[in-house]
Coordinates of C-alpha atoms in Angstrom, one line a residue:
M201 CA 132.5 59.7 244.3
S202 CA 130.3 56.1 243.7
D203 CA 132.0 56.7 240.0
A204 CA 134.4 54.2 241.4
L205 CA 132.2 51.4 241.9
L206 CA 129.9 51.9 239.5
Q207 CA 130.8 53.4 236.3
H208 CA 134.8 53.5 235.9
P209 CA 135.0 49.1 236.1
F210 CA 133.4 49.6 232.6
M211 CA 136.1 51.9 231.7
S212 CA 139.7 51.4 230.2
Q213 CA 141.8 52.4 233.7
A214 CA 144.7 53.3 231.6
A215 CA 142.3 55.8 229.8
L216 CA 140.9 56.9 232.8
N217 CA 144.0 57.5 234.4
E218 CA 145.3 59.9 231.3
C219 CA 141.0 61.7 230.6
N220 CA 141.4 63.7 234.0
A221 CA 140.9 67.1 235.3
Q222 CA 145.2 67.3 235.3
A223 CA 144.6 66.3 231.2
M224 CA 142.1 68.5 230.2
V225 CA 143.9 71.7 232.4
A226 CA 147.4 70.4 230.4
G227 CA 145.6 70.5 227.0
M228 CA 144.1 74.2 227.5
L229 CA 147.6 75.3 228.4
A230 CA 148.8 73.3 224.9
F231 CA 146.4 75.1 223.4
E232 CA 147.0 78.9 224.5
L233 CA 150.7 79.0 223.9
A234 CA 150.5 77.4 220.7
L235 CA 148.2 79.5 219.6
A236 CA 150.6 82.1 221.0
E237 CA 153.4 80.8 219.2
V238 CA 151.8 80.9 215.8
Q239 CA 150.4 84.3 216.1
E240 CA 154.3 85.6 217.3
A241 CA 155.4 83.7 214.5
R242 CA 152.6 86.1 212.1
G243 CA 153.9 89.2 213.9
L244 CA 150.2 89.8 216.1
L245 CA 152.5 89.3 219.0
P246 CA 155.9 90.4 220.0
E247 CA 159.1 88.8 219.6
G248 CA 159.8 86.2 222.5
V249 CA 156.6 86.6 224.4
A250 CA 155.1 83.0 223.4
A251 CA 158.7 81.7 225.2
Q252 CA 157.8 84.0 228.3
M253 CA 154.6 82.5 228.4
R254 CA 155.4 78.8 228.1
Q255 CA 158.1 79.9 231.0
A256 CA 155.7 81.3 233.4
L257 CA 153.0 78.5 232.7
E258 CA 154.3 75.0 232.1
G259 CA 155.4 74.4 235.9
H260 CA 152.5 76.9 237.3
A261 CA 150.0 74.6 239.6
F262 CA 146.8 75.5 238.6
D263 CA 143.9 75.1 241.1
I264 CA 142.0 72.7 239.6
S265 CA 139.3 73.4 242.7
S266 CA 138.9 76.4 241.5
I267 CA 138.5 75.9 237.7
G268 CA 135.7 73.2 239.2
A269 CA 133.8 75.6 240.9
G270 CA 133.9 78.2 238.0
V271 CA 132.4 76.3 235.6
A272 CA 129.3 77.5 237.5
S273 CA 129.8 80.8 237.0
G274 CA 131.2 81.0 233.5
G275 CA 129.4 78.0 231.7
N276 CA 132.9 76.4 230.9
A277 CA 136.2 75.5 232.1
A278 CA 138.2 77.5 230.0
I279 CA 136.7 80.6 231.1
P280 CA 138.3 80.0 234.9
F281 CA 141.8 78.5 233.6
V282 CA 142.1 81.7 231.7
K283 CA 141.7 83.8 234.7
Q284 CA 144.4 81.6 236.7
A285 CA 146.9 81.5 233.7
R286 CA 146.0 85.3 233.4
A287 CA 146.8 85.8 236.8
A288 CA 149.5 83.6 236.9
L289 CA 151.8 86.2 234.0
P290 CA 153.6 89.2 234.3
A291 CA 151.6 91.9 233.6
E292 CA 153.2 92.9 230.7
L293 CA 152.2 89.5 229.3
R294 CA 148.3 89.3 230.3
R295 CA 146.8 91.1 227.2
H296 CA 148.7 89.2 224.9
F297 CA 146.8 85.3 226.1
H298 CA 144.3 83.8 224.4
L299 CA 144.2 86.4 222.0
G300 CA 141.3 86.5 219.7
A301 CA 140.0 83.0 220.8
T302 CA 136.8 82.1 222.8
S303 CA 136.0 79.3 225.5
Q304 CA 134.6 77.2 223.0
D305 CA 137.7 77.1 220.4
V306 CA 139.8 76.1 223.6
I307 CA 137.2 73.3 224.8
D308 CA 136.8 71.5 221.6
S309 CA 139.9 71.3 220.5
V310 CA 141.3 70.6 223.8
L311 CA 138.4 67.1 224.0
M312 CA 140.4 66.5 220.0
L313 CA 143.6 66.6 222.0
M314 CA 142.2 63.9 224.8
L315 CA 140.5 61.7 222.0
K316 CA 143.3 61.2 219.7
P317 CA 145.6 58.9 222.3
R318 CA 142.3 57.1 222.8
L319 CA 141.3 57.0 218.7
A320 CA 144.8 55.4 218.3
A321 CA 144.3 53.3 221.6
L322 CA 141.0 52.0 219.9
D323 CA 142.7 51.0 216.8
A324 CA 145.3 48.8 218.6
L325 CA 142.9 47.0 220.5
L326 CA 140.5 46.4 217.4
R327 CA 143.9 45.5 215.2
R328 CA 144.5 42.6 218.3
C329 CA 140.7 41.5 217.6
R330 CA 141.1 41.3 214.5
S331 CA 144.1 39.1 214.8
A332 CA 142.4 37.0 217.4
A333 CA 139.4 36.3 215.6
V334 CA 141.4 35.5 212.2
E335 CA 143.0 32.6 213.9
L336 CA 140.2 31.3 215.4
M337 CA 138.2 31.7 212.7
Q338 CA 140.9 29.6 210.6
A339 CA 141.0 26.7 213.0
H340 CA 137.3 26.3 213.1
E341 CA 136.6 26.5 209.5
T342 CA 135.3 22.9 209.1
T343 CA 133.6 22.9 213.1
V344 CA 130.1 22.3 212.3
M345 CA 127.6 23.7 215.0
V346 CA 123.8 24.8 214.2
G347 CA 122.6 28.1 213.1
R348 CA 119.8 28.8 215.5
T349 CA 116.9 32.0 214.1
L350 CA 114.2 33.4 216.4
M351 CA 116.6 31.7 219.5
Q352 CA 115.5 27.9 218.0
Q353 CA 117.8 25.7 216.2
A354 CA 117.7 26.3 212.3
L355 CA 120.4 24.4 210.3
P356 CA 124.0 24.0 210.5
L357 CA 127.1 26.3 209.8
T358 CA 130.5 26.4 211.0
F359 CA 131.9 28.4 214.3
G360 CA 134.1 29.6 211.6
V361 CA 131.3 31.5 209.7
K362 CA 130.1 32.6 213.5
V363 CA 133.8 34.1 214.1
A364 CA 134.0 35.6 210.9
H365 CA 131.0 37.8 210.9
W366 CA 132.0 39.1 214.6
G367 CA 135.9 39.4 213.0
I368 CA 133.9 41.6 210.2
G369 CA 132.0 44.1 212.4
L370 CA 134.2 44.9 214.4
E371 CA 136.6 45.6 211.6
Q372 CA 134.0 47.6 209.7
A373 CA 134.1 50.0 213.2
R374 CA 138.0 50.0 212.8
R375 CA 138.2 51.6 209.4
R376 CA 135.4 53.6 209.9
L377 CA 136.9 55.1 213.4
A378 CA 140.3 55.2 210.8
T379 CA 138.5 58.0 208.8
L380 CA 137.6 60.3 211.3
E381 CA 139.0 64.0 211.7
L382 CA 139.8 65.7 215.2
P383 CA 139.6 69.1 213.5
V384 CA 141.1 71.9 215.7
Q385 CA 138.8 74.8 216.4
F386 CA 139.4 78.1 216.5
G387 CA 137.0 80.9 215.6
G388 CA 136.9 84.0 218.2
A389 CA 133.6 85.4 219.5
V390 CA 131.4 84.6 216.5
A391 CA 133.6 82.2 214.6
V392 CA 134.9 84.8 211.9
H393 CA 138.5 85.8 213.9
S394 CA 137.3 88.8 215.2
G395 CA 140.1 90.6 217.3
L396 CA 143.1 89.8 215.9
D397 CA 144.8 93.2 215.4
G398 CA 147.7 92.8 216.6
P399 CA 150.9 95.9 217.7
G400 CA 151.2 98.0 214.3
L401 CA 148.4 96.6 212.2
D402 CA 145.6 99.1 212.2
G403 CA 143.5 96.3 211.0
Q404 CA 146.0 94.7 208.7
G405 CA 148.0 92.1 208.1
L406 CA 151.5 92.7 208.3
D407 CA 151.8 91.7 205.5
G408 CA 148.8 93.6 203.8
T409 CA 146.1 90.6 204.5
D410 CA 142.9 90.8 205.5
P411 CA 142.2 89.8 208.3
S412 CA 139.7 87.5 208.3
G413 CA 142.5 85.9 205.7
L414 CA 145.0 85.8 208.5
G415 CA 142.3 84.1 210.9
L416 CA 141.8 81.4 208.7
E417 CA 145.9 81.1 208.4
L418 CA 146.3 80.9 211.9
M419 CA 143.3 78.0 212.5
D420 CA 145.7 76.2 209.9
A421 CA 149.0 77.0 211.6
L422 CA 147.0 76.0 215.0
A423 CA 145.8 72.6 213.3
Q424 CA 149.4 71.9 212.2
R425 CA 151.3 73.2 215.7
L426 CA 148.5 70.5 217.9
E427 CA 149.0 67.9 214.9
L428 CA 145.4 68.1 214.7
S429 CA 143.1 68.5 211.5
V430 CA 142.1 71.3 209.4
P431 CA 138.5 72.2 209.2
V432 CA 137.3 74.4 206.6
L433 CA 136.0 76.6 208.7
P434 CA 135.2 77.4 212.3
W435 CA 132.8 74.4 213.8
H436 CA 131.1 76.2 216.0
T437 CA 128.0 75.1 215.4
D438 CA 128.7 73.0 213.1
R439 CA 128.7 69.7 215.0
Q440 CA 129.2 67.0 212.0
P441 CA 132.7 66.3 213.5
I442 CA 130.9 65.4 216.9
H443 CA 128.4 63.3 215.0
A444 CA 131.1 61.2 213.4
L445 CA 133.1 60.8 216.5
A446 CA 130.4 59.8 218.5
T447 CA 128.4 58.1 215.7
A448 CA 131.5 55.4 215.0
L449 CA 132.4 55.0 218.4
D450 CA 128.6 53.3 218.9
A451 CA 129.6 51.3 215.5
V452 CA 132.8 49.9 217.5
A453 CA 130.3 49.3 220.6
C454 CA 127.8 47.7 218.6
A455 CA 130.3 45.2 217.1
A456 CA 131.4 44.6 220.9
E457 CA 127.7 43.7 221.8
K458 CA 127.3 41.3 218.7
L459 CA 130.5 39.6 220.0
A460 CA 129.7 39.3 223.8
L461 CA 125.8 38.2 223.2
D462 CA 126.9 35.5 221.1
V463 CA 129.0 34.3 223.8
A464 CA 127.0 35.1 226.4
L465 CA 124.1 32.9 225.0
L466 CA 126.7 30.5 223.6
T467 CA 127.8 29.6 227.4
Q468 CA 124.6 29.0 228.9
T469 CA 124.9 25.9 230.7
E470 CA 122.5 24.1 228.3
V471 CA 124.3 25.3 225.1
G472 CA 127.9 25.1 226.4
E473 CA 129.7 25.7 223.0
V474 CA 132.1 28.4 224.0
S475 CA 133.3 29.3 227.5
E476 CA 135.1 32.4 228.4
P477 CA 138.3 32.8 229.2
G478 CA 139.2 31.3 233.1
G479 CA 141.3 33.2 235.7
E480 CA 141.0 33.3 238.8
G481 CA 137.7 34.7 240.7
M482 CA 136.9 35.3 237.0
G483 CA 133.1 34.8 236.7
E484 CA 132.8 33.8 240.4
S485 CA 129.5 33.9 242.6
S486 CA 128.9 35.7 245.9
S487 CA 126.6 32.4 246.3
M488 CA 127.0 30.2 244.2
P489 CA 130.7 28.1 243.9
H490 CA 129.5 26.2 240.8
K491 CA 129.0 29.1 238.8
R492 CA 131.3 31.0 236.1
N493 CA 129.5 33.9 234.7
P494 CA 130.3 35.3 231.3
V495 CA 131.6 38.3 233.3
R496 CA 133.6 39.6 230.3
C497 CA 130.4 39.4 228.0
A498 CA 128.3 41.4 230.5
L499 CA 131.1 44.2 231.1
I500 CA 131.1 44.5 227.2
R501 CA 127.5 44.6 227.0
G502 CA 127.2 47.0 230.2
A503 CA 129.3 49.7 228.4
A504 CA 127.8 49.0 225.1
R505 CA 124.6 50.0 226.8
Q506 CA 125.8 52.9 228.2
V507 CA 127.4 54.4 225.0
H508 CA 124.1 53.7 222.8
G509 CA 122.9 56.2 225.8
H510 CA 125.2 59.0 225.0
V511 CA 125.0 58.6 221.9
S512 CA 121.5 59.4 222.1
V513 CA 122.3 62.7 223.8
I514 CA 125.0 63.5 221.4
L515 CA 122.3 63.5 218.9
N516 CA 119.4 65.2 220.9
A517 CA 122.1 68.1 220.7
Q518 CA 123.2 68.4 217.5
A519 CA 121.2 71.5 215.9
Q520 CA 122.6 74.2 217.9
P521 CA 121.5 78.0 217.6
L522 CA 123.0 80.9 216.1
E523 CA 126.8 81.0 216.7
R524 CA 127.0 79.2 219.8
G525 CA 125.0 76.4 221.6
L526 CA 122.7 77.1 224.5
G527 CA 123.1 73.9 226.5
E528 CA 123.6 71.6 223.5
W529 CA 127.2 72.3 223.5
H530 CA 127.8 71.8 226.9
A531 CA 125.7 68.8 226.7
E532 CA 128.3 67.0 224.6
W533 CA 131.6 67.1 226.5
T534 CA 130.8 64.2 229.4
P535 CA 129.2 61.9 226.6
L536 CA 131.6 61.8 224.1
L537 CA 134.8 61.8 226.7
D538 CA 132.9 58.8 228.3
S539 CA 132.1 57.2 225.0
A540 CA 135.3 56.8 224.1
L541 CA 136.4 55.7 227.3
L542 CA 133.7 52.7 227.7
V543 CA 134.2 51.4 224.0
E544 CA 138.0 51.4 225.2
G545 CA 137.3 48.9 228.0
A546 CA 134.9 47.2 226.4
L547 CA 137.5 46.5 223.8
E548 CA 140.1 45.7 226.7
Q549 CA 137.5 42.5 227.4
A550 CA 136.8 41.7 224.1
A551 CA 140.4 41.1 222.5
V552 CA 141.0 38.9 225.9
L553 CA 137.5 37.0 225.0
L554 CA 139.1 36.7 221.2
E555 CA 142.0 35.6 222.4
G556 CA 141.6 32.8 225.1
L557 CA 137.9 32.0 223.8
E558 CA 137.3 28.2 224.6
V559 CA 135.9 26.1 221.7
H560 CA 134.0 22.9 222.6
P561 CA 133.1 20.8 219.7
E562 CA 131.8 18.1 221.3
A563 CA 128.9 20.2 222.9
M564 CA 128.7 21.5 219.4
R565 CA 128.0 17.8 218.2
R566 CA 125.7 16.7 220.8
N567 CA 123.5 20.1 220.2
L568 CA 123.2 19.4 216.7
A569 CA 121.4 16.0 217.7
V570 CA 119.3 17.5 220.4
T571 CA 116.6 17.6 217.9
G572 CA 116.9 13.7 217.0
G573 CA 118.1 15.1 214.1
G574 CA 115.5 16.9 213.0
I575 CA 117.3 20.2 211.7
M576 CA 118.2 18.0 208.5
A577 CA 114.4 17.8 207.8
E578 CA 115.1 20.2 205.0
P579 CA 117.8 18.4 202.9
V580 CA 115.7 15.6 203.5
L581 CA 112.5 17.3 202.5
R582 CA 114.7 18.7 199.0
L583 CA 115.6 14.3 198.6
L584 CA 112.2 13.1 199.3
A585 CA 110.1 15.9 196.9
P586 CA 110.7 14.6 193.8
T587 CA 109.7 10.6 194.4
L588 CA 106.8 11.3 196.8
G589 CA 105.7 14.7 196.4
Q590 CA 106.1 18.4 198.1
D591 CA 103.1 17.9 200.8
A592 CA 104.2 13.9 201.6
A593 CA 107.6 14.1 201.3
K594 CA 107.7 18.0 204.3
R595 CA 105.2 15.4 206.3
I596 CA 107.5 11.9 206.1
S597 CA 110.4 14.3 206.9
A598 CA 108.9 16.2 210.2
E599 CA 107.4 12.4 211.5
A600 CA 110.6 11.1 211.3
A601 CA 112.4 13.6 213.2
E602 CA 110.2 13.6 215.9
T603 CA 110.5 9.8 216.5
A604 CA 114.4 10.4 216.1
R605 CA 114.1 12.8 219.1
L606 CA 111.5 10.5 221.5
Q607 CA 113.3 7.0 220.7
G608 CA 117.1 8.6 220.6
V609 CA 117.7 7.0 217.4
A610 CA 119.3 8.6 214.4
Y611 CA 117.4 10.6 212.1
A612 CA 118.8 8.2 209.1
E613 CA 117.3 5.2 211.1
A614 CA 114.1 7.0 212.1
L615 CA 113.7 7.8 208.0
Q616 CA 114.9 4.0 206.5
A617 CA 112.2 2.3 209.2
H618 CA 109.5 4.7 207.8
P619 CA 106.6 2.4 206.5
E620 CA 106.3 4.7 203.1
L621 CA 109.9 4.9 202.5
Q622 CA 110.7 1.4 202.3
G623 CA 112.0 1.2 199.0
Q624 CA 112.0 4.3 198.1
V625 CA 114.8 6.0 198.8
E626 CA 118.8 4.4 199.1
A627 CA 120.0 4.3 202.9
Q628 CA 123.5 6.1 201.7
A629 CA 121.3 8.8 200.3
L630 CA 119.4 9.1 203.2
R631 CA 122.5 9.6 205.4
Q632 CA 124.0 11.7 203.6
A633 CA 120.7 13.9 203.5
T634 CA 120.9 13.8 207.5
D635 CA 124.7 14.5 207.9
P636 CA 125.1 18.5 209.1
A637 CA 128.7 18.1 207.7
L638 CA 127.6 17.5 204.5
Y639 CA 125.0 20.8 204.6
L640 CA 127.2 24.2 205.2
G641 CA 126.4 25.8 202.3
S642 CA 129.1 28.3 201.3
S643 CA 130.8 28.1 205.0
Q644 CA 134.5 27.3 204.6
A645 CA 134.0 29.6 201.2
Q646 CA 132.7 32.7 203.5
V647 CA 135.5 31.7 206.2
R648 CA 138.2 32.1 203.3
R649 CA 136.9 35.3 201.8
A650 CA 136.5 36.2 205.5
A651 CA 139.9 35.9 206.1
A652 CA 141.2 37.7 203.5
W653 CA 139.3 40.7 203.6
L654 CA 140.2 41.1 207.1
Q655 CA 143.9 40.8 206.3
R656 CA 143.9 43.3 203.6
E657 CA 144.3 46.8 204.6

């Protein structure tokens, strides 16, 4: 399969090893055995049935290829799985297996089970990114660089502020992920817990409760046993949990992509303000030995773009008909799991990027002078306007900036030499107005404020 060469490199390899067909089969079995246990505990199954099922099935070698082939006729993996499981059970146990459940109960719950460790891994990676960002921004709280708007040089700021924004974006996404719930799914054929009559129940629970109430009780108990959250009701065509998951994953992808895009732009040869962490073979070209490509940034951005596409599929499948989706539900599975694996892969790269980013303050100083100091025309304009008037001040500040650029002299010197400024403004005032380090606004305060927020749980 081409996935190993074209898709998997963008994903977390650890996650790929844990999210495979075997894991899904294990998840389906865990759901069914947990369901039998909570049903037995409430008298719906004879005593000892759940343990007998576990003994018969836990060591059973399910035919994954056959389950995969069965999806074409049943529409999902749960149907052929249940058939295989029942066939592996003693005859007297088969009617107790999958009691009151439907295939969507199995698939949705298994997806939640598979995503649970992935969300924990994402949280750990985002915490790594947060720690690295705080350290980096504090180290460069006063490192002056040029700020750029519309891809052009604008005004100075500190590199610490730039890192602070990367860190805040990633941490906002982490905190959003932390609020997510992974709900169990259990409702039966039309999500009202039909078919739960147990031995001798005559349509009533053993304690006389209505079967619908018993169904909700089983749903809650199943959630507790599987360590998933409890939904208000079964959510077969209420896809808000999937919407929340997909968009939260996309928010992480967006934050990581912003980091990667900025770093990639700053690594350009003509800019050279940062470099990706090195390593043997990292960033090499197949034909140009001198190159050191920002490969980590490329992997992050490639993963993020795929996540954006996956999320669009999920968003377009949100409104599902009546009591069971016809293709919409089926379309969610791959985009949802792949998004988690892609985001985890992107964050593995982002953590290494932030922890080992090489910063080049000398290049930042060099780039501040590219315009001959012209980026400081705004503070110069503000200095000159009270004395010369707005129009003259704007013209003179621009003329001196062009002189500085063409002649390769300092902006302050070009201003001092301008004939219309002779005797008008003190040289010291001009030097201060043209010093980028003295025109940083609230940069340092922003770094400190961001660091305090990032370190607050």
